[in-house]
Amino acid sequence: MPVIYLSEKRDVSILLTSTIRINPSVHWLAQRDSEERKNIYLKSIKQWLENTSLDICLVENSGYTFPELDEYKEKYKERFDIISYDEKTLPESHHLKTSISKGQCELFALNYAFNHSKRLGSSKFVIKVTGRYYIPGLEQFLSEVDYTNKYALQQNNSARCEMVGAHRDYFKTIFNPRMTTPDGNTFMPHMESYIQYQMGHSLKEHNRITCPVFPIEETIGGGEKQTFDTI
């Protein structure tokens, strides 16, 4: 079987997630200051645009439009777009107003972006990365990896989910916004556990790409009072 590389820019897109103004109902969030959150996102987004040639889609679920990036929107318009909406105002996201799960809000955002971005719709592989993190070694890795019959991508530590990828045909399976077991009877509020569950029940191990450990600049996590220097 031939080795297939994703060599064209449109073959893979990075989907960055952002929440500037958080839902006060959501638990497990240590960083709640909007200005602090915005500054961390801005730094990362600029690095993705300036230091890679990857297609970038940013989804922001609290309605912030990032006017600070107006120059970048124009300069990188061929490979960068922003999908911004306010989950508090959408009828279809009404259930999130009282949700305690940041993972449930994130899954809705991922699907909203996938449904509304032409860039994502034309990509063979979509890799979700939590917007506060820039991963310097990812583009080189993606240029060399064998994607033959691979339907998903996970970071080296599968108990974390700052980075999760899916072939477009499996996107809505891995990132199913229902966030329940298949019978619909058990709600799984923790994103990490839910993604592991979806991967395990939908895909065999050999259908996944497991990434090496990527060093990153030390970055504070949004959900925990700790910093991370690897993904």
Coordinates of C-alpha atoms in Angstrom, one line a residue:
M1 CA 0.0 0.0 0.0
P2 CA 1.5 3.4 -0.9
V3 CA 2.4 6.0 1.7
I4 CA 0.1 9.0 1.5
Y5 CA 1.3 12.3 2.8
L6 CA -0.8 15.4 3.4
S7 CA 1.4 17.7 1.3
E8 CA -1.1 20.3 0.1
K9 CA -2.1 23.1 2.5
R10 CA -5.8 22.4 2.1
D11 CA -5.3 18.8 3.1
V12 CA -5.2 19.7 6.8
S13 CA -6.6 22.5 8.9
I14 CA -5.9 23.5 12.4
L15 CA -9.0 24.4 14.4
L16 CA -8.2 26.7 17.3
T17 CA -10.7 27.0 20.1
S18 CA -11.2 30.2 22.1
T19 CA -13.5 31.5 24.9
I20 CA -12.8 35.0 25.9
R21 CA -15.8 35.6 28.1
I22 CA -16.6 32.4 30.0
N23 CA -19.9 31.0 31.0
P24 CA -20.1 31.5 34.8
S25 CA -21.9 28.2 35.2
V26 CA -18.9 26.2 33.8
H27 CA -16.8 24.3 36.4
W28 CA -13.2 23.3 36.2
L29 CA -11.9 26.7 35.0
A30 CA -9.1 28.3 36.9
Q31 CA -8.5 31.2 34.6
R32 CA -11.6 33.4 34.4
D33 CA -10.2 36.9 33.7
S34 CA -11.2 37.8 30.1
E35 CA -8.2 40.1 29.5
E36 CA -5.8 37.4 30.6
R37 CA -7.4 34.8 28.4
K38 CA -7.5 37.1 25.4
N39 CA -3.7 37.9 25.7
I40 CA -2.8 34.3 25.8
Y41 CA -4.9 33.5 22.8
L42 CA -3.6 36.4 20.8
K43 CA 0.0 35.3 21.4
S44 CA -0.7 31.8 20.2
I45 CA -2.8 32.7 17.2
K46 CA -0.1 35.1 15.9
Q47 CA 2.5 32.3 16.3
W48 CA 0.4 29.9 14.3
L49 CA 0.1 32.4 11.5
E50 CA 3.6 33.8 11.5
N51 CA 5.5 30.6 12.0
T52 CA 3.6 28.0 10.0
S53 CA 2.0 27.7 6.5
L54 CA -1.0 25.7 7.8
D55 CA -4.6 26.6 7.3
I56 CA -6.0 28.1 10.5
C57 CA -9.6 28.4 11.6
L58 CA -10.3 30.1 14.9
V59 CA -13.7 29.5 16.6
E60 CA -14.7 31.8 19.4
N61 CA -17.8 30.9 21.3
S62 CA -18.4 34.0 23.4
G63 CA -18.9 36.5 20.5
Y64 CA -15.5 38.1 20.6
T65 CA -14.3 39.1 17.1
F66 CA -10.6 39.8 17.8
P67 CA -10.3 43.3 16.3
E68 CA -6.6 43.1 17.4
L69 CA -6.2 40.6 14.5
D70 CA -7.6 42.8 11.7
E71 CA -4.2 43.1 10.1
Y72 CA -3.7 39.4 10.3
K73 CA -7.1 38.7 8.8
E74 CA -6.1 40.6 5.7
K75 CA -2.5 39.4 5.5
Y76 CA -3.3 35.7 5.9
K77 CA -6.8 35.8 4.3
E78 CA -6.0 32.9 2.0
R79 CA -5.5 30.5 5.0
F80 CA -7.1 32.1 8.1
D81 CA -10.6 32.7 9.1
I82 CA -12.5 33.4 12.3
I83 CA -15.9 31.8 13.2
S84 CA -17.3 33.9 16.0
Y85 CA -20.7 33.4 17.7
D86 CA -22.2 33.9 21.1
E87 CA -23.5 30.7 22.6
K88 CA -25.8 32.6 24.9
T89 CA -27.8 34.0 21.9
L90 CA -28.1 31.0 19.6
P91 CA -31.4 29.0 20.0
E92 CA -29.6 25.8 19.2
S93 CA -27.1 26.3 22.1
H94 CA -29.7 27.3 24.7
H95 CA -28.9 24.1 26.7
L96 CA -25.4 25.4 27.3
K97 CA -26.5 28.4 29.4
T98 CA -26.7 26.2 32.5
S99 CA -24.1 23.5 31.5
I100 CA -21.3 22.9 34.0
S101 CA -19.2 21.2 31.4
K102 CA -16.6 23.3 29.4
G103 CA -16.2 20.2 27.2
Q104 CA -19.8 20.3 26.2
C105 CA -19.4 24.0 25.2
E106 CA -16.2 23.1 23.3
L107 CA -17.8 20.2 21.4
F108 CA -20.7 22.5 20.3
A109 CA -18.1 25.1 19.1
L110 CA -16.1 22.5 17.1
N111 CA -19.2 21.3 15.3
Y112 CA -20.4 24.9 14.8
A113 CA -17.1 25.7 13.1
F114 CA -17.1 22.6 11.1
N115 CA -20.6 23.3 9.8
H116 CA -19.9 27.0 9.0
S117 CA -16.3 27.1 7.7
K118 CA -15.7 26.3 4.0
R119 CA -12.0 25.9 4.9
L120 CA -12.7 23.0 7.2
G121 CA -15.2 21.5 4.9
S122 CA -12.6 21.2 2.2
S123 CA -9.9 19.7 4.4
K124 CA -9.2 16.0 4.6
F125 CA -8.1 16.2 8.2
V126 CA -9.1 18.7 10.9
I127 CA -6.9 19.0 14.0
K128 CA -8.5 20.7 17.0
V129 CA -5.9 22.5 19.2
T130 CA -6.9 24.5 22.3
G131 CA -6.3 28.0 21.2
R132 CA -3.9 29.0 24.0
Y133 CA -1.2 26.6 22.8
Y134 CA 1.2 26.9 19.9
I135 CA 3.0 23.7 18.9
P136 CA 6.2 24.5 17.0
G137 CA 6.9 20.9 15.9
L138 CA 3.5 20.0 14.6
E139 CA 3.8 21.2 11.0
Q140 CA 7.0 19.3 10.4
F141 CA 5.5 16.1 11.9
L142 CA 2.3 16.5 9.7
S143 CA 4.4 16.8 6.6
E144 CA 6.1 13.4 7.3
V145 CA 3.3 11.3 8.8
D146 CA 1.7 8.4 6.9
Y147 CA -2.0 9.0 6.8
T148 CA -2.9 5.7 5.0
N149 CA -6.2 4.6 6.4
K150 CA -5.9 6.8 9.5
Y151 CA -9.1 8.4 10.8
A152 CA -7.9 10.2 13.9
L153 CA -5.0 11.8 15.6
Q154 CA -4.2 12.0 19.3
Q155 CA -1.5 13.6 21.3
N156 CA 1.1 11.4 23.0
N157 CA -0.7 11.5 26.4
S158 CA -4.2 10.3 25.4
A159 CA -5.5 11.3 28.8
R160 CA -5.1 14.9 27.7
C161 CA -7.0 16.5 24.8
E162 CA -5.4 19.9 24.0
M163 CA -4.9 18.4 20.5
V164 CA -7.2 15.9 18.8
G165 CA -7.5 15.3 15.1
A166 CA -10.1 13.6 12.9
H167 CA -10.5 12.7 9.2
R168 CA -13.5 14.8 8.0
D169 CA -15.6 11.6 7.6
Y170 CA -15.1 10.9 11.3
F171 CA -15.2 14.4 12.7
K172 CA -18.8 14.2 13.9
T173 CA -18.2 10.8 15.4
I174 CA -15.2 11.7 17.5
F175 CA -16.5 15.2 18.4
N176 CA -20.2 14.1 18.8
P177 CA -21.7 17.0 20.8
R178 CA -24.2 14.8 22.6
M179 CA -21.4 13.9 25.0
T180 CA -23.1 10.7 26.2
T181 CA -22.6 6.9 25.9
P182 CA -24.1 5.5 22.7
D183 CA -27.3 4.5 24.5
G184 CA -27.8 8.2 25.5
N185 CA -28.2 7.3 29.2
T186 CA -24.9 8.4 30.6
F187 CA -23.6 12.0 30.3
M188 CA -19.8 12.3 30.3
P189 CA -18.9 15.9 31.3
H190 CA -15.1 15.6 31.2
M191 CA -13.8 16.2 27.7
E192 CA -10.7 14.1 28.2
S193 CA -12.7 11.0 29.2
Y194 CA -15.3 11.5 26.5
I195 CA -12.8 11.8 23.7
Q196 CA -11.0 8.7 24.9
Y197 CA -14.3 6.9 25.0
Q198 CA -15.3 8.0 21.5
M199 CA -11.9 7.0 20.1
G200 CA -12.0 3.6 21.8
H201 CA -15.6 2.7 20.7
S202 CA -15.3 4.1 17.2
L203 CA -11.8 3.3 16.0
K204 CA -9.2 0.6 16.4
E205 CA -5.7 1.5 17.7
H206 CA -4.1 1.1 14.3
N207 CA -6.5 3.6 12.7
R208 CA -5.1 6.4 14.8
I209 CA -2.0 8.5 14.6
T210 CA -0.3 9.0 18.0
C211 CA 1.9 12.0 18.1
P212 CA 5.3 12.3 19.8
V213 CA 5.6 14.5 22.8
F214 CA 5.9 18.1 21.4
P215 CA 7.8 20.7 23.5
I216 CA 5.9 24.0 23.8
E217 CA 6.5 27.3 25.4
E218 CA 5.4 27.2 29.1
T219 CA 1.8 28.1 29.0
I220 CA -0.8 28.3 31.8
G221 CA -3.8 26.0 31.3
G222 CA -7.3 27.4 31.4
G223 CA -8.9 24.6 33.3
E224 CA -6.1 23.9 35.8
K225 CA -3.9 26.0 38.0
Q226 CA -0.7 24.7 36.4
T227 CA 1.5 25.4 33.4
F228 CA 2.4 23.0 30.6
D229 CA 5.6 22.8 28.6
T230 CA 4.6 19.8 26.5
I231 CA 1.7 18.5 24.4

